[in-house]
CSV table of C-alpha atoms in Angstrom, one decimal:
chain,number,residue,atom,x,y,z
A,1,MET,CA,50.1,6.2,11.3
A,2,ALA,CA,46.7,5.0,13.8
A,3,MET,CA,47.2,1.4,14.6
A,4,ARG,CA,43.8,-0.5,14.4
A,5,ARG,CA,42.5,-2.0,17.4
A,6,SER,CA,39.8,-3.7,18.5
A,7,LEU,CA,37.5,-2.4,21.2
A,8,PRO,CA,38.1,-4.3,24.9
A,9,THR,CA,35.4,-6.8,24.6
A,10,LEU,CA,32.8,-5.8,27.7
A,11,ARG,CA,30.1,-8.4,28.7
A,12,PRO,CA,28.3,-8.8,32.1
A,13,ILE,CA,29.5,-11.7,33.8
A,14,VAL,CA,26.8,-14.9,33.7
A,15,SER,CA,27.6,-17.6,35.5
A,16,ALA,CA,25.3,-20.2,33.1
A,17,SER,CA,24.1,-20.7,30.5
A,18,VAL,CA,20.2,-19.2,29.5
A,19,SER,CA,18.2,-20.8,27.0
A,20,GLY,CA,15.8,-18.6,24.8
A,21,ALA,CA,13.0,-18.7,27.1
A,22,GLY,CA,15.6,-17.0,30.2
A,23,ARG,CA,15.8,-20.4,32.1
A,24,MET,CA,19.5,-21.5,33.2
A,25,ALA,CA,20.5,-24.6,31.3
A,26,PRO,CA,22.7,-27.3,32.4
A,27,PRO,CA,25.9,-27.3,31.6
A,28,SER,CA,25.5,-29.8,28.7
A,29,CYS,CA,22.4,-28.7,27.3
A,30,SER,CA,22.8,-27.7,24.1
A,31,LEU,CA,21.2,-23.9,23.1
A,32,ARG,CA,20.9,-25.2,19.6
A,33,GLY,CA,17.1,-26.2,18.7
A,34,SER,CA,14.2,-26.3,21.2
A,35,GLY,CA,15.5,-28.2,23.5
A,36,CYS,CA,18.6,-30.1,25.1
A,37,SER,CA,20.0,-32.7,23.3
A,38,GLY,CA,18.6,-35.8,23.5
A,39,GLY,CA,15.1,-33.6,25.3
A,40,GLY,CA,12.8,-34.3,22.4
A,41,GLY,CA,12.6,-30.7,21.3
A,42,GLY,CA,10.0,-30.0,23.8
A,43,GLY,CA,11.2,-27.1,25.4
A,44,ARG,CA,11.9,-27.9,28.9
A,45,ASP,CA,13.5,-31.0,30.2
A,46,TRP,CA,11.6,-33.0,32.6
A,47,ARG,CA,14.0,-35.9,33.1
A,48,VAL,CA,16.9,-35.4,36.3
A,49,LEU,CA,20.0,-36.2,34.5
A,50,LEU,CA,21.8,-38.3,36.9
A,51,PRO,CA,26.2,-38.7,37.0
A,52,THR,CA,26.9,-41.0,33.9
A,53,GLY,CA,30.5,-41.8,34.8
A,54,ARG,CA,31.6,-39.6,32.4
A,55,GLY,CA,30.8,-36.3,34.5
A,56,VAL,CA,27.3,-35.4,36.4
A,57,GLU,CA,26.0,-33.8,33.4
A,58,GLY,CA,23.0,-31.4,34.5
A,59,ALA,CA,22.0,-33.8,37.5
A,60,GLY,CA,19.3,-32.5,39.8
A,61,VAL,CA,18.1,-29.8,37.1
A,62,ARG,CA,14.3,-29.7,36.5
A,63,GLY,CA,11.9,-28.0,34.5
A,64,PHE,CA,9.0,-26.7,37.4
A,65,GLY,CA,7.7,-23.9,36.4
A,66,VAL,CA,8.8,-22.5,40.5
A,67,MET,CA,12.4,-23.4,39.9
A,68,ASP,CA,12.1,-21.1,36.5
A,69,SER,CA,11.0,-18.4,38.7
A,70,VAL,CA,13.6,-18.4,41.0
A,71,GLN,CA,16.3,-19.0,38.4
A,72,ASP,CA,14.6,-16.0,36.5
A,73,LYS,CA,14.6,-13.6,39.9
A,74,ILE,CA,18.6,-15.1,40.0
A,75,ILE,CA,19.6,-13.8,36.5
A,76,ASN,CA,17.9,-10.7,37.1
A,77,ARG,CA,19.6,-9.7,40.3
A,78,ASN,CA,22.6,-10.8,38.6
A,79,THR,CA,22.9,-8.5,35.5
A,80,ALA,CA,21.6,-5.4,37.9
A,81,LYS,CA,24.2,-6.1,39.9
A,82,GLN,CA,26.5,-6.3,37.1
A,83,GLU,CA,25.3,-3.4,35.7
A,84,LYS,CA,25.8,-1.4,38.6
A,85,GLN,CA,29.5,-2.6,38.7
A,86,PHE,CA,30.3,-1.7,35.5
A,87,LYS,CA,28.8,2.0,35.9
A,88,GLU,CA,30.9,2.3,39.3
A,89,GLN,CA,34.2,1.5,37.2
A,90,MET,CA,33.4,3.7,34.7
A,91,GLU,CA,32.9,6.5,37.0
A,92,GLU,CA,35.8,5.4,38.9
A,93,LEU,CA,38.0,5.6,35.9
A,94,SER,CA,36.8,8.8,34.7
A,95,LEU,CA,37.3,10.9,38.3
A,96,LYS,CA,41.1,9.5,38.2
A,97,GLU,CA,43.7,12.9,37.7
A,98,SER,CA,46.3,10.1,36.3
A,99,PHE,CA,47.0,6.5,35.5
A,100,ASN,CA,49.9,4.7,35.9
A,101,LEU,CA,50.9,1.2,36.8
A,102,ASP,CA,50.7,1.4,40.7
A,103,ASP,CA,47.0,1.9,39.8
A,104,PHE,CA,46.9,-1.1,37.4
A,105,ALA,CA,48.6,-3.0,40.4
A,106,LYS,CA,46.0,-1.9,42.8
A,107,ILE,CA,43.7,-3.7,40.7
A,108,ILE,CA,45.7,-6.6,39.7
A,109,GLU,CA,47.1,-7.4,43.0
A,110,GLU,CA,43.5,-7.9,44.3
A,111,PRO,CA,42.7,-11.8,45.5
A,112,LEU,CA,41.7,-12.5,41.8
A,113,ASP,CA,38.0,-14.0,43.0
A,114,LYS,CA,37.4,-10.6,44.1
A,115,PHE,CA,38.5,-8.5,41.3
A,116,SER,CA,36.5,-11.3,39.2
A,117,ALA,CA,33.3,-9.7,40.5
A,118,LYS,CA,34.1,-6.5,40.8
A,119,LEU,CA,35.0,-5.6,37.3
A,120,PRO,CA,32.4,-6.3,34.3
A,121,TRP,CA,34.7,-8.4,31.7
A,122,ASN,CA,33.6,-11.6,31.2
A,123,LYS,CA,37.1,-13.4,31.9
A,124,SER,CA,37.3,-16.8,30.8
A,125,ARG,CA,39.9,-19.4,32.0
A,126,GLU,CA,42.6,-18.0,29.7
A,127,GLU,CA,41.8,-14.1,31.1
A,128,LEU,CA,42.3,-15.4,34.3
A,129,GLN,CA,45.6,-17.0,33.8
A,130,ALA,CA,46.9,-13.7,32.0
A,131,MET,CA,45.6,-11.9,35.3
A,132,LYS,CA,48.0,-14.0,37.1
A,133,MET,CA,51.0,-13.4,35.0
A,134,GLN,CA,50.2,-9.7,34.8
A,135,LYS,CA,50.5,-9.7,38.6
A,136,LYS,CA,53.9,-11.4,38.2
A,137,VAL,CA,55.1,-9.2,35.9
A,138,LEU,CA,54.2,-6.6,38.3
A,139,GLU,CA,56.3,-8.0,41.3
A,140,GLY,CA,59.4,-7.6,38.7
A,141,LEU,CA,59.0,-3.6,38.2
A,142,THR,CA,61.1,-1.3,40.3
A,143,PRO,CA,59.0,1.6,42.4
A,144,LEU,CA,60.4,4.4,39.5
A,145,GLN,CA,58.9,1.9,36.8
A,146,ARG,CA,55.6,1.9,38.8
A,147,LYS,CA,55.3,5.4,39.0
A,148,ASN,CA,56.2,6.4,35.7
A,149,PRO,CA,55.8,3.4,33.0
A,150,GLU,CA,57.1,5.1,30.0
A,151,SER,CA,61.1,5.1,31.4
A,152,ILE,CA,60.7,1.3,30.6
A,153,ARG,CA,63.0,1.0,27.6
A,154,HIS,CA,63.0,-2.0,25.1
A,155,GLY,CA,66.0,-3.1,26.8
A,156,HIS,CA,64.9,-2.8,30.4
A,157,ARG,CA,61.8,-5.8,29.4
A,158,GLN,CA,64.7,-8.6,29.6
A,159,ARG,CA,66.0,-7.9,33.5
A,160,ILE,CA,61.9,-7.4,34.4
A,161,ALA,CA,61.8,-10.6,33.3
A,162,ASP,CA,64.4,-12.1,34.5
A,163,ARG,CA,63.1,-11.0,38.2
A,164,ALA,CA,59.6,-11.0,37.6
A,165,GLY,CA,60.6,-15.2,36.6
A,166,VAL,CA,58.5,-15.0,33.2
A,167,THR,CA,59.3,-14.1,29.6
A,168,THR,CA,59.8,-11.3,27.5
A,169,GLU,CA,57.1,-12.0,26.1
A,170,ASP,CA,54.7,-11.8,29.3
A,171,VAL,CA,56.2,-8.7,30.1
A,172,ASN,CA,55.1,-7.4,27.1
A,173,LYS,CA,51.4,-8.5,27.3
A,174,ALA,CA,50.9,-7.0,30.8
A,175,LEU,CA,52.4,-3.7,29.5
A,176,ALA,CA,50.1,-3.7,26.3
A,177,ALA,CA,46.9,-4.5,29.1
A,178,TYR,CA,48.1,-1.9,31.1
A,179,ARG,CA,47.9,0.7,27.8
A,180,GLU,CA,44.7,-0.2,27.1
A,181,LEU,CA,43.3,0.5,30.4
A,182,LYS,CA,45.3,3.8,29.9
A,183,ALA,CA,43.5,4.6,27.0
A,184,MET,CA,40.0,3.6,28.6
A,185,HIS,CA,41.0,6.3,31.3
A,186,GLY,CA,42.0,8.9,28.9
A,187,TRP,CA,38.9,8.4,27.0
A,188,LEU,CA,36.9,9.1,30.2
A,189,SER,CA,38.5,11.6,32.0
A,190,THR,CA,38.3,13.6,28.5
A,191,ARG,CA,34.4,13.1,28.1
A,192,ARG,CA,34.0,14.0,31.8
A,193,LYS,CA,35.6,17.5,31.0
A,194,ARG,CA,33.8,18.1,27.8
A,195,LYS,CA,30.8,17.3,29.8
A,196,GLU,CA,30.3,14.4,27.5
A,197,ARG,CA,28.1,11.4,29.0
A,198,ILE,CA,30.0,8.7,30.8
A,199,PRO,CA,28.9,5.6,29.7
A,200,SER,CA,26.2,3.6,32.4
A,201,THR,CA,26.2,0.4,30.4
A,202,GLN,CA,28.0,-2.1,27.8
A,203,GLU,CA,25.6,-0.7,24.7
A,204,GLU,CA,26.5,2.6,25.4
A,205,LEU,CA,30.3,2.3,26.0
A,206,HIS,CA,30.4,0.6,22.2
A,207,VAL,CA,28.2,3.4,20.7
A,208,MET,CA,30.0,6.2,22.4
A,209,ALA,CA,33.1,5.1,21.8
A,210,THR,CA,32.8,4.7,17.7
A,211,ASP,CA,30.7,8.0,17.6
A,212,PRO,CA,32.8,10.5,15.6
A,213,SER,CA,30.3,13.2,16.7
A,214,GLY,CA,31.6,13.0,20.4
A,215,THR,CA,35.7,11.6,21.7
A,216,MET,CA,35.9,8.8,20.1
A,217,LEU,CA,38.0,5.5,22.2
A,218,MET,CA,40.4,5.0,19.5
A,219,ASN,CA,41.6,9.0,19.4
A,220,PHE,CA,43.6,7.4,22.6
A,221,MET,CA,44.9,4.1,20.5
A,222,LYS,CA,47.1,5.6,18.6
A,223,VAL,CA,50.8,4.4,17.3
A,224,LYS,CA,53.8,6.9,16.6
A,225,ARG,CA,57.2,6.2,15.4
A,226,SER,CA,60.7,6.8,17.7
A,227,ASN,CA,63.7,8.1,17.0
A,228,SER,CA,64.6,4.7,16.3
A,229,GLY,CA,61.8,3.8,14.0
A,230,LYS,CA,59.8,1.7,16.0
A,231,PRO,CA,56.4,1.7,16.9
A,232,SER,CA,55.5,3.2,20.3
A,233,PHE,CA,52.0,4.1,22.2
A,234,ALA,CA,51.0,7.3,22.9
A,235,PHE,CA,48.5,8.2,25.0
């Protein structure tokens, strides 16, 4: 029986909020309505917001047209860079002959700031913490387990957790993250073998992943019953 799973959320990394007019807004600026909170709804906020004792609230942000132009160029350049990174990541995954925990580890074990800049996923603070935990779990795996993840049985997970200094729940979450990326690899490599297009943008990914006329991503995220009656993932 197939288990319903949501697609990985793939969004560009945008480090600043963007107003409806395409300008970067200060962190404290409300994007609801026509302007910043308290700005009178005039579109641009001509005030220079200064520290208030509760933290800097958009200090130094001005609404001059020249600044808007510079900010627009920065946003466009960042978007183009993120789209290029996304396409490269999809191509790289589709060309891999196989994908195991060693491959997963090569991604996770990169410095987190480099990893954050490389991948197209928009990472919150919680997601970055999750990546740190995944790195610890990988350190608790034996070389055999990293080469052959299918050898990891339910009873092994407590020993992995003990070696890594984490909980079995952390181990389960790390293995689930690996399985999702492995499913993405299987989907992309199958599309390449069938001479189907590889998504080059996030919009294409979501369309292709659910298009019944092509190879669907959900086909690689199935659940089957093992002899013990417990569900296990099949890729």
